[in-house]
Coordinates of C-alpha atoms and ligand atoms in Angstrom, one line a residue:
X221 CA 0.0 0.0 0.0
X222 CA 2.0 3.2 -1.0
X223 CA 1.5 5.2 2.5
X224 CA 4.7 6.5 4.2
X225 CA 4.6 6.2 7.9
X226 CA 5.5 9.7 9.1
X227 CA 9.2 8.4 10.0
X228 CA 10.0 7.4 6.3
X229 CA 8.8 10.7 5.1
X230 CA 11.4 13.0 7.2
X231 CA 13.7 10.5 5.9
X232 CA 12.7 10.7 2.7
X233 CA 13.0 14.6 2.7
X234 CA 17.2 14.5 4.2
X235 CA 18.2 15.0 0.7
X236 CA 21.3 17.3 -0.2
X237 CA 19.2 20.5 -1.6
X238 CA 20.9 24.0 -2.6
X239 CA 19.3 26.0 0.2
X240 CA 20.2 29.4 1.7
X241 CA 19.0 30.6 5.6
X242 CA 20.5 33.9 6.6
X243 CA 23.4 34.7 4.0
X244 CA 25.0 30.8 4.2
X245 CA 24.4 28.1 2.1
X246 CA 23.4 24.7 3.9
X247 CA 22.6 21.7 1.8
X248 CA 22.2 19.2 4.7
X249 CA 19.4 21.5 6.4
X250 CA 18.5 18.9 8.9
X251 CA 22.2 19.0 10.2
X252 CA 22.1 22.8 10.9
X253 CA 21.5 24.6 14.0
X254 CA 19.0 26.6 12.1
X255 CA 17.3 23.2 11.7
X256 CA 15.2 24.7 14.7
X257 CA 14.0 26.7 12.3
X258 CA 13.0 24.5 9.9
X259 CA 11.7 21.2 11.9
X260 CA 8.3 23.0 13.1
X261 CA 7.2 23.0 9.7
X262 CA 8.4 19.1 8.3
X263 CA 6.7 18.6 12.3
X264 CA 3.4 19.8 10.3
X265 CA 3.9 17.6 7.1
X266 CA 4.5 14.4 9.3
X267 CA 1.3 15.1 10.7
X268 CA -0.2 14.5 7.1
X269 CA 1.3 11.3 7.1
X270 CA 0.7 10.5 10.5
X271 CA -3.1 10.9 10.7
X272 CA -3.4 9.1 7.2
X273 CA -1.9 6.1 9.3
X274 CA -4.7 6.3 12.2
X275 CA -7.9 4.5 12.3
X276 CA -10.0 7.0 13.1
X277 CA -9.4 9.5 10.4
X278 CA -8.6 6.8 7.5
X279 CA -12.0 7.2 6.0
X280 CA -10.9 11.2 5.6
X281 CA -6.9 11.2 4.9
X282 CA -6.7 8.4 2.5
X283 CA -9.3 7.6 -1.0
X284 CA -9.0 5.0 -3.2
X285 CA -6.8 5.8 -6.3
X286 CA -8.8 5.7 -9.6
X287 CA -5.8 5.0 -11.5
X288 CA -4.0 2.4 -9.2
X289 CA -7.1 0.9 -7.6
X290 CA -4.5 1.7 -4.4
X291 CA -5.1 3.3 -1.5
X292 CA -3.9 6.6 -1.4
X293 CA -3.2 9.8 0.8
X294 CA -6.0 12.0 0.0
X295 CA -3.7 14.5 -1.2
X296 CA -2.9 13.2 -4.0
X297 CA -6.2 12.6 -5.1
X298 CA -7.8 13.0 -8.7
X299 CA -11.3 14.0 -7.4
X300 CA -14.0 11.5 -8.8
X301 CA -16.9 12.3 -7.2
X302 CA -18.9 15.5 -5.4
X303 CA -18.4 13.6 -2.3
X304 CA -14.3 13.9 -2.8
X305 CA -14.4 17.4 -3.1
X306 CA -16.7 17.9 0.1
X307 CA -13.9 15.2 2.2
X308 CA -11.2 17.5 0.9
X309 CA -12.7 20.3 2.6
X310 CA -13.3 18.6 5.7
X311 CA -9.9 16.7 5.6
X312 CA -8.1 20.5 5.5
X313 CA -10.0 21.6 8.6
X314 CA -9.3 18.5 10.4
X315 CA -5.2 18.9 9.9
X316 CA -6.1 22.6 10.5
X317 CA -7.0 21.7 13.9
X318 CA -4.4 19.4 14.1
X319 CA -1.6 21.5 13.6
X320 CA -3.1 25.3 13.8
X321 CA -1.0 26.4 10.9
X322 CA -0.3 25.6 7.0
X323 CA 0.1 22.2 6.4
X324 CA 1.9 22.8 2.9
X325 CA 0.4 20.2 0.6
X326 CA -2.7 21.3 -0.9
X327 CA -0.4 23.3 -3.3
X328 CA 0.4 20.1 -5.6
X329 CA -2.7 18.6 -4.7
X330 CA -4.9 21.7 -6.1
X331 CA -2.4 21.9 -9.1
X332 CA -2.7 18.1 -10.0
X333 CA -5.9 18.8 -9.6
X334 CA -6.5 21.7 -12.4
X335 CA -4.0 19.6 -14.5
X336 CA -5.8 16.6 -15.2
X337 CA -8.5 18.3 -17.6
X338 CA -6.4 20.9 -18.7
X339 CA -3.9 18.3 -20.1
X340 CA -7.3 16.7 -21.5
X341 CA -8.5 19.6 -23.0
X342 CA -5.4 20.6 -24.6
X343 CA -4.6 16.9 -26.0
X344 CA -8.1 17.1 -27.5
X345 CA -7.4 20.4 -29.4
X346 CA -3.9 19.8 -30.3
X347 CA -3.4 16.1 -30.4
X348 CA -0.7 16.2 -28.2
X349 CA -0.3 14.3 -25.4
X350 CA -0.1 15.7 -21.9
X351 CA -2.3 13.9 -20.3
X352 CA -1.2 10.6 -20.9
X353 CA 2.2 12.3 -19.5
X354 CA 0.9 14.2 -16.6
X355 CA -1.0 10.6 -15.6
X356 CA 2.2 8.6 -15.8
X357 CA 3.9 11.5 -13.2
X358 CA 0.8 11.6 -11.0
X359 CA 0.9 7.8 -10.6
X360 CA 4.3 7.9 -9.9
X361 CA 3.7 10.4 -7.0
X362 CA 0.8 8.2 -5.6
X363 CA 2.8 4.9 -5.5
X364 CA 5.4 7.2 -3.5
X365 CA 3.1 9.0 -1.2
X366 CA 5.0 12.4 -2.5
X367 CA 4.9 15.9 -1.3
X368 CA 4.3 18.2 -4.3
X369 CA 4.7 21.4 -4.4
X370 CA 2.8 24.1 -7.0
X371 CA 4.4 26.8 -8.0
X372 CA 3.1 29.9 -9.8
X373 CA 3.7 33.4 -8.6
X374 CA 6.1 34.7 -10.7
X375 CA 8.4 38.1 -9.6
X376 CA 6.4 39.6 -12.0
X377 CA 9.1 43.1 -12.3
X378 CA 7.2 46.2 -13.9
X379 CA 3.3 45.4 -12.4
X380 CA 2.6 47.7 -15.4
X381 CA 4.3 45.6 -18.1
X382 CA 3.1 42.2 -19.5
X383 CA 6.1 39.5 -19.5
X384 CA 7.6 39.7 -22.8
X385 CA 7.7 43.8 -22.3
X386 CA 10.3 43.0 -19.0
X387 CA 13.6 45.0 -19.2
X388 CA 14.5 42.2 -17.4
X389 CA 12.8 39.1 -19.6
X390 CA 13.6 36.5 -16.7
X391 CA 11.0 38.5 -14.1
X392 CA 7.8 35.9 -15.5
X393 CA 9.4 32.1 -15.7
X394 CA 9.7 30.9 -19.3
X395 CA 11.5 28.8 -21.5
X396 CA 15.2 29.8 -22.9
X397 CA 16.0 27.2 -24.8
X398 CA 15.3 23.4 -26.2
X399 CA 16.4 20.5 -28.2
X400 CA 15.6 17.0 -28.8
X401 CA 15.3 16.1 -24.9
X402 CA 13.5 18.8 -23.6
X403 CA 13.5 22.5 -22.4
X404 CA 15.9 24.7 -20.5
X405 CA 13.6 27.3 -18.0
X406 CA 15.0 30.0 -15.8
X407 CA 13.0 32.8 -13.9
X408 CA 11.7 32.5 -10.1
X409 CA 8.4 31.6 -8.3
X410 CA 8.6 33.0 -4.8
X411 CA 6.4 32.5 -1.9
X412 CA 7.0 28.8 -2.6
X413 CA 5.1 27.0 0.4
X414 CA 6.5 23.5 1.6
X415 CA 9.1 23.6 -1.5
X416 CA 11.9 22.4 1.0
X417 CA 9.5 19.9 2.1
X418 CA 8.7 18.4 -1.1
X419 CA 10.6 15.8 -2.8
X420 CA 8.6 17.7 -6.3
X421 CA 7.2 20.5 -7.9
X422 CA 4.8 21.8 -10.1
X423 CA 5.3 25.0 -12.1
X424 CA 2.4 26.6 -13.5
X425 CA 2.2 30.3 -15.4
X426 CA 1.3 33.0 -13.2
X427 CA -1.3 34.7 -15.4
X428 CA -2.9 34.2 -19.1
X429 CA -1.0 34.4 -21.3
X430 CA -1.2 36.7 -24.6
X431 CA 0.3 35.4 -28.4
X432 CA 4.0 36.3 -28.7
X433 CA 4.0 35.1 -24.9
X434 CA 4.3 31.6 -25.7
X435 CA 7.8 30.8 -23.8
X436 CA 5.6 32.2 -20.6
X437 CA 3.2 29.5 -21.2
X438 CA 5.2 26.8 -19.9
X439 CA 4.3 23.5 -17.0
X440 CA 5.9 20.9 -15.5
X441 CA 7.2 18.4 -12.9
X442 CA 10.7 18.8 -11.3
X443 CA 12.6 17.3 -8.3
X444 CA 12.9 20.2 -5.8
X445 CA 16.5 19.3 -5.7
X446 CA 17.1 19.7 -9.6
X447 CA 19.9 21.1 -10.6
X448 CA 19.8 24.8 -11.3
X449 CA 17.7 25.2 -8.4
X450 CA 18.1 27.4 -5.4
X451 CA 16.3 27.7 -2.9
X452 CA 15.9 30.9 0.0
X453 CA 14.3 30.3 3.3
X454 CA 11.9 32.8 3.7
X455 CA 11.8 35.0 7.3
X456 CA 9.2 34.9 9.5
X457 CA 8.2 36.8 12.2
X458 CA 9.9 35.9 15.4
X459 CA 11.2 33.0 13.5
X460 CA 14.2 33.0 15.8
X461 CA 12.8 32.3 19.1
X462 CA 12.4 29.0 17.6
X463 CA 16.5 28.9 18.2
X464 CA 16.4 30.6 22.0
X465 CA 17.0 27.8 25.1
X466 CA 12.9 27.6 26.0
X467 CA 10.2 26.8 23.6
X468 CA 7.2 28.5 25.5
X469 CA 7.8 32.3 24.0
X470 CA 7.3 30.3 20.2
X471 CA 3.5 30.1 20.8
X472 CA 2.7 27.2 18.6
X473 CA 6.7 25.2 19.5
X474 CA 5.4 22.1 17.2
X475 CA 4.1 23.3 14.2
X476 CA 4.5 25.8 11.6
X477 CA 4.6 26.7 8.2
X478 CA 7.4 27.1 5.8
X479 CA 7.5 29.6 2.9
X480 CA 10.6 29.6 0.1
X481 CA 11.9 32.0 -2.5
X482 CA 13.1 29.5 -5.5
X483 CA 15.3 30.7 -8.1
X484 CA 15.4 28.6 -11.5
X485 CA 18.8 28.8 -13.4
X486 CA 18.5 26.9 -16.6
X487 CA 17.0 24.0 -15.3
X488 CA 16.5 21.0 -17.9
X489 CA 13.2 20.0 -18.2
X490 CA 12.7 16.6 -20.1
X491 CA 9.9 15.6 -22.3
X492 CA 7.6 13.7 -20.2
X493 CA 7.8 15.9 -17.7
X494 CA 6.6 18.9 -19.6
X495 CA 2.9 19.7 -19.7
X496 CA 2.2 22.5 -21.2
X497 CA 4.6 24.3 -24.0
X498 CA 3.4 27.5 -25.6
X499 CA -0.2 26.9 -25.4
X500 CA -1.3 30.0 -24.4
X501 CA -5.2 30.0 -24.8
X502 CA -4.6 27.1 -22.0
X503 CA -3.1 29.2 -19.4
X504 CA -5.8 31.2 -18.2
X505 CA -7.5 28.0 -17.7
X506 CA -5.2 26.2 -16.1
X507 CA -4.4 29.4 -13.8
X508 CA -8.0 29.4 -13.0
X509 CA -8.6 26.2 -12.2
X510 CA -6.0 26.0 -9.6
X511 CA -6.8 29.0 -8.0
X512 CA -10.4 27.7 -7.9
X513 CA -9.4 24.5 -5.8
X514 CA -7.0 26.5 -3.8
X515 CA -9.3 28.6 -3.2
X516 CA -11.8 25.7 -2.1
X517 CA -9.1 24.6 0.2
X518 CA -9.5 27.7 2.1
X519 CA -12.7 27.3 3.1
X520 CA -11.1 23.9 5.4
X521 CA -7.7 24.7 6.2
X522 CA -8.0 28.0 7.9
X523 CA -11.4 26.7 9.5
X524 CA -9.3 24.1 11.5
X525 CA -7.0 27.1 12.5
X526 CA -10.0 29.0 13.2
X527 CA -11.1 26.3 15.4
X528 CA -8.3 25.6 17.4
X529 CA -7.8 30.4 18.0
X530 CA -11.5 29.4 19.3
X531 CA -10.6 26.8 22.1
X532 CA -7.1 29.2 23.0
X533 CA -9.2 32.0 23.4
X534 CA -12.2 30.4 25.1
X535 CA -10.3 28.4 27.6
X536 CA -8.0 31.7 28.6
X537 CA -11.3 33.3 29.3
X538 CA -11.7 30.8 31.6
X539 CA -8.6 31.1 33.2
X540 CA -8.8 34.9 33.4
X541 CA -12.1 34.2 35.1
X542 CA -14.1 36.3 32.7
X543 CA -16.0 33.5 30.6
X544 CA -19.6 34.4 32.4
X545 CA -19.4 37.9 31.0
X546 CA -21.8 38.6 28.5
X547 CA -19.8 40.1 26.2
X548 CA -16.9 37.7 25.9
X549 CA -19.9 34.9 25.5
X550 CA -20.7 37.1 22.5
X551 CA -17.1 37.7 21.2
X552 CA -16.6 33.8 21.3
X553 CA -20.3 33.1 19.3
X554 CA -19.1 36.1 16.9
X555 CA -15.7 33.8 16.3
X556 CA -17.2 31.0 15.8
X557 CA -20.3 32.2 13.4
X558 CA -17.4 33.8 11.5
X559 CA -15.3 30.8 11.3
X560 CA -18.7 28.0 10.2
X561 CA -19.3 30.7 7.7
X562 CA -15.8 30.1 6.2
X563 CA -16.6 26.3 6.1
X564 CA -20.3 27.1 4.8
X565 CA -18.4 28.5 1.8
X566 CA -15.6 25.6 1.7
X567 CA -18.2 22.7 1.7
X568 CA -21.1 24.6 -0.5
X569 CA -18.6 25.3 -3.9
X570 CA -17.5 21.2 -2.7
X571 CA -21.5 20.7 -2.9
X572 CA -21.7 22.6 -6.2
X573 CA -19.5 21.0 -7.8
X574 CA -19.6 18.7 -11.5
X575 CA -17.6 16.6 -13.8
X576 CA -14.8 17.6 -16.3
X577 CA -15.5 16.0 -19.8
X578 CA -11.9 14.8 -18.8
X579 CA -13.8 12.6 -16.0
X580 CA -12.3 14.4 -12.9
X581 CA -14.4 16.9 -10.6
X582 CA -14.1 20.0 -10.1
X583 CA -15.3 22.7 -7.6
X584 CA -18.0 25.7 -8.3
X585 CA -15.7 28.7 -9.5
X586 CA -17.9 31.5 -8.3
X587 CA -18.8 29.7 -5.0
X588 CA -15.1 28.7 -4.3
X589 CA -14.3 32.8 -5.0
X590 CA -16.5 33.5 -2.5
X591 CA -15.3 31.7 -0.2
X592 CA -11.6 32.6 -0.6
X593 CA -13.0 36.5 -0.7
X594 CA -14.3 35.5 2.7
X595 CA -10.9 34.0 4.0
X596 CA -9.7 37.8 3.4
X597 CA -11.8 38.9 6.2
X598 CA -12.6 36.7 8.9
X599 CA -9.5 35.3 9.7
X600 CA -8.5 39.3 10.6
X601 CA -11.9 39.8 12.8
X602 CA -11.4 36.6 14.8
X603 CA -8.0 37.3 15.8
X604 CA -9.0 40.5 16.7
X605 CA -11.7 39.2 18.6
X606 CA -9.4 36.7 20.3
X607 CA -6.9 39.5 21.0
X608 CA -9.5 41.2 22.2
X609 CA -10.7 38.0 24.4
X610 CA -7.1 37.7 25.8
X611 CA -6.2 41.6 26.5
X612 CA -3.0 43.7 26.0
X613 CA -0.8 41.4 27.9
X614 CA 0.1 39.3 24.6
X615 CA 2.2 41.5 23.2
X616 CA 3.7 43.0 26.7
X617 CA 4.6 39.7 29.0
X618 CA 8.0 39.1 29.9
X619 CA 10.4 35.9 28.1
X620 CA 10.4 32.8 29.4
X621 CA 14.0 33.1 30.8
X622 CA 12.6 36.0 33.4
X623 CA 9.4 33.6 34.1
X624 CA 12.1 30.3 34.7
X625 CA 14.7 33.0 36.3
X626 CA 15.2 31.9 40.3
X627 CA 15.4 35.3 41.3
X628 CA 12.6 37.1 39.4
X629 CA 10.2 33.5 38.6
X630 CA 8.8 33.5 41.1
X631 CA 7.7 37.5 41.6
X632 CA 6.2 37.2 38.1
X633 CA 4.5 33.7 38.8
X634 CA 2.8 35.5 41.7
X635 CA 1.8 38.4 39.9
X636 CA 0.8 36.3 36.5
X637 CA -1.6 34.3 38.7
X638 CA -5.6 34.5 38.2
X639 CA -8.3 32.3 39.7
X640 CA -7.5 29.5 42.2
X641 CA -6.2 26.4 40.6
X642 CA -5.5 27.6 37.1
X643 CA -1.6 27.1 36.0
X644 CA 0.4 30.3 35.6
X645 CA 2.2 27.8 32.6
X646 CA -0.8 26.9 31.0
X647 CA -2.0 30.6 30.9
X648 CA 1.4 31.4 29.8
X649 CA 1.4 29.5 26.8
X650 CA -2.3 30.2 26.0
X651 CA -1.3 34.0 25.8
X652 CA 1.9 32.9 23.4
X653 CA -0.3 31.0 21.5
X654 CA -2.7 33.7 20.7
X655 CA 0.3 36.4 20.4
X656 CA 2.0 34.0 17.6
X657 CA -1.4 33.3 15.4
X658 CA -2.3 37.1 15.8
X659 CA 1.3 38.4 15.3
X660 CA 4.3 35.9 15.5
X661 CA 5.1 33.2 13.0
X662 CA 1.7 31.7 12.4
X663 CA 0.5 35.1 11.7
X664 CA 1.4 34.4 8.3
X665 CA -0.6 31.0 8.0
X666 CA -3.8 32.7 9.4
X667 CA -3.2 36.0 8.7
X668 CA -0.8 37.3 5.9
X669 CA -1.9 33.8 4.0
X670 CA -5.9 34.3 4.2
X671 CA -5.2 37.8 2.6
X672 CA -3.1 36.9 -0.5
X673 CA -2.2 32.7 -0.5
X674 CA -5.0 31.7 -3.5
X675 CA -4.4 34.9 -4.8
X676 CA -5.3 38.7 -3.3
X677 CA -8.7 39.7 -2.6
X678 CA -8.7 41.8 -6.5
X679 CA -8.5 38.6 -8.2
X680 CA -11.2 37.3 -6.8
X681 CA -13.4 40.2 -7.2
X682 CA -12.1 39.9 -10.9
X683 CA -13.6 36.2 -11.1
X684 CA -16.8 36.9 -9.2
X685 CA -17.4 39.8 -11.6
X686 CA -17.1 37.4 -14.4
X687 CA -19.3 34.7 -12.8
X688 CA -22.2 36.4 -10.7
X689 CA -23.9 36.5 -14.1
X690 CA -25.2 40.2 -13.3
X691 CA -27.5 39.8 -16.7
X692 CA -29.7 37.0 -15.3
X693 CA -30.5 39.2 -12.5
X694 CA -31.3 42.3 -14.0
X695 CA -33.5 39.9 -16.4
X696 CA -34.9 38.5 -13.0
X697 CA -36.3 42.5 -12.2
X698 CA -37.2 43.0 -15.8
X699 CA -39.7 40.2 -15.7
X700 CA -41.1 41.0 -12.6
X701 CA -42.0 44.2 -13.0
X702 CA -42.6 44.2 -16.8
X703 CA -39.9 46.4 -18.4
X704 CA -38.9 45.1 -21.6
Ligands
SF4_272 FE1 -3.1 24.1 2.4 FE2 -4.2 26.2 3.5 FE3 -1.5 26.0 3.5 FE4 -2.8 26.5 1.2 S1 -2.7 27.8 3.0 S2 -1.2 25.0 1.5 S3 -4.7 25.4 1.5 S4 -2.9 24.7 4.5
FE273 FE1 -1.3 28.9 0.6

């Protein structure tokens, strides 16, 4: 059965890579002191693995391949029914609340995804044959259990300029050469998430694409560790209290996310690895569809985030001895009205969803728009509820050192107290908790990531534009009152 345990994937992942972290170069990552770094975030991807391994949620982290007959993770899925797109959903929130930050694979997933009628489509047009390609790879990552990656924001340079009117050509990725085996690519995709933790990739355009674009329109698989690639570890906020002597000041010490910039220097690309080459009138699609699942995806993920701010900031009411007041009761229903509404969205464009002529299915667009619009919001109101919830001492208490320190400890443990029998520690970590998802590292998962992961909230006013069909409705009023 081609499921890693979560032990053979970390082992899996200890490949030599060309990564930078803070000005040096360090190819054996997991050797590093800045490993501290690093390890919340492979910590996260584990998790996938681990919970596909457990009974109880079996029957939402694995699916039944339809290409192998295999089981599979569920990320790595080729939806077939309605009923896969809904488990998706609910999958995401469940390793949301799992981990409370970005579990990294639902980049690939959502690309493989879009893919599989794309390739279809353009086969059936031009007779070539990317699908029959793109199948061979996906079974291939199946069989291994592999961590994908998707990669598609491009530098992009002059905002103002489309990417064959660059000064600097290489600011969109594309295609600078080919022969008989394949292509040579060079450009960068940044804000890569999990790209360090995958053992693959797959590159997608940024944007449609416009004729005399064609090198722009370019797809494909690649090891992470190709050659020609580079990868930067990207900073977060208060990333290095994940290197001080306690853990408690992280917030979240066993999980995070992991965000890369990835530079492409004339990477080789073979033939059966390529799936798209130049066909432009494809790339909108194909940038659509992905950004439609992704989209979907938020509607789970940042639910089971959501879910687990709730409990943090419902339990420290408790421990403040403030959860009778009315008007926390009302903050906490007013966090968690917010946060179902998220996974109303997430599970009605699953609901709404129908079958590719390629056989795969796919999400609704305007619904999974919606929902991602939403994700630009609420996320920001329940943290500031929880903030709220918690008060001003997250972002004033003293380190960890000071509350462990002989001399002061105990001053601070006295003055930290709040109702009998409550644990200064556990109230502690609540508050670090709540300080790191509102404005540490994992402010980026449920903050910075809502806003603009899936896309920034203009391009999916863009697509709802497109699809709320504003004709039908004024037709609707027309009829009604009799205006012709
Ligand atoms: Fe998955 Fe959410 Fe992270 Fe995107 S932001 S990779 S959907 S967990
Ligand atoms: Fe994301």
């Amino acid at each position: 059965m081609p499921l890693k345990s979560p032990e053979e994937y970390v082992e899996s992942i200890k490949r030599e890579v060309n990564l930078y972290m803070f000005g040096e170069k360090i190819s054996e990552f997991w050797k590093h002191p800045n490993f501290k770094i690093i390890e919340p975030s492979m910590n996260t991807v584990s998790k996938i693995y681990e919970l596909a391994q457990m009974d109880e949620y079996k029957h939402l982290m694995t699916a039944t391949s339809h290409l192998t007959g295999e089981t599979i993770n569920r990320f790595t899925l080729i939806h077939q029914s309605v009923e896969d797109l809904i488990n998706k959903v609910k999958m995401q929130r469940l390793v949301g609340q799992q981990t409370a930050c970005c579990f990294q694979r639902c980049v690939g997933f959502d690309t493989a995804n879009a893919l599989w009628s794309v390739t279809w489509e353009m086969d059936r047009k031009y007779g070539t044959n990317y699908h029959k390609r793109f199948k061979n790879y996906w079974i291939e990552v199946q069989r291994g259990d592999l961590m994908v990656a998707g990669s598609m924001t491009d530098t992009k340079g002059d905002r103002g300029r489309r990417p064959n009117n660059q000064t600097d050509p290489d600011q969109y990725l594309h295609i600078v050469d080919e022969d008989d085996n394949g292509i040579i690519v060079r450009g960068a995709k940044i804000h890569q998430t999990g790209f360090l933790n995958s053992h693959r990739a797959i590159i997608m355009p940024t944007l449609r694409l416009r004729p005399g674009e064609e090198e722009y329109a370019v797809s494909f698989g690649v090891n992470t560790n190709e050659k020609g690639i580079t990868m930067i570890y990207g900073r977060q906020s208060c990333d290095t209290r994940k290197m001080e002597e306690g853990k408690l000041d992280i917030g979240n010490y066993k999980y995070g996310g992991q965000e890369i910039f990835v530079i492409f220097d004339d990477v080789f690309v073979p033939h059966d690895q390529i799936f798209m080459k130049g066909e432009i009138d494809f790339s909108g699609e194909l940038v659509n569809r992905f950004a439609g699942f992704h989209r979907q995806s938020y509607g789970g993920c940042k639910v089971g985030v959501g879910d687990v701010l709730i409990g943090a900031a419902s339990l420290l009411s408790q421990y403040q001895g403030v959860d009778g007041a009315s008007h926390i009761r009302d903050k906490i229903v007013e966090m968690i009205h917010l946060n179902e509404t998220l996974f109303c969205c997430g599970i009605a464009c699953s609901a709404q969803g129908f079958q590719r002529e390629a056989g795969n299915y796919e999400m609704d667009m305007l619904l999974a728009n919606i929902c991602k619009q939403n994700v630009t919001r609420f996320p920001y109101e329940i943290g500031r509820l929880a903030e709220d919830v918690a008060g001003g001492i997250i972002c004033t208490m003293p380190s960890q050192a000071d509350f462990d320190s002989e001399e002061i400890g105990p001053l601070l443990k006295k003055y930290l107290t709040t109702c009998d029998g409550v644990s200064v520690k556990s109230r502690y970590k609540l508050l670090r908790f709540i300080e790191n998802l509102s404005m540490g590292v994992a402010s980026l998962s449920y903050k910075t990531e809502s806003l603009h992961g899936a896309g920034s909230p203009q391009a999916q006013r863009i697509m709802i534009s497109r699809q709320g069909n504003l004709e039908e409705k004024i037709n609707l009023v027309k009829k009604i009152l009799d205006i012709k």
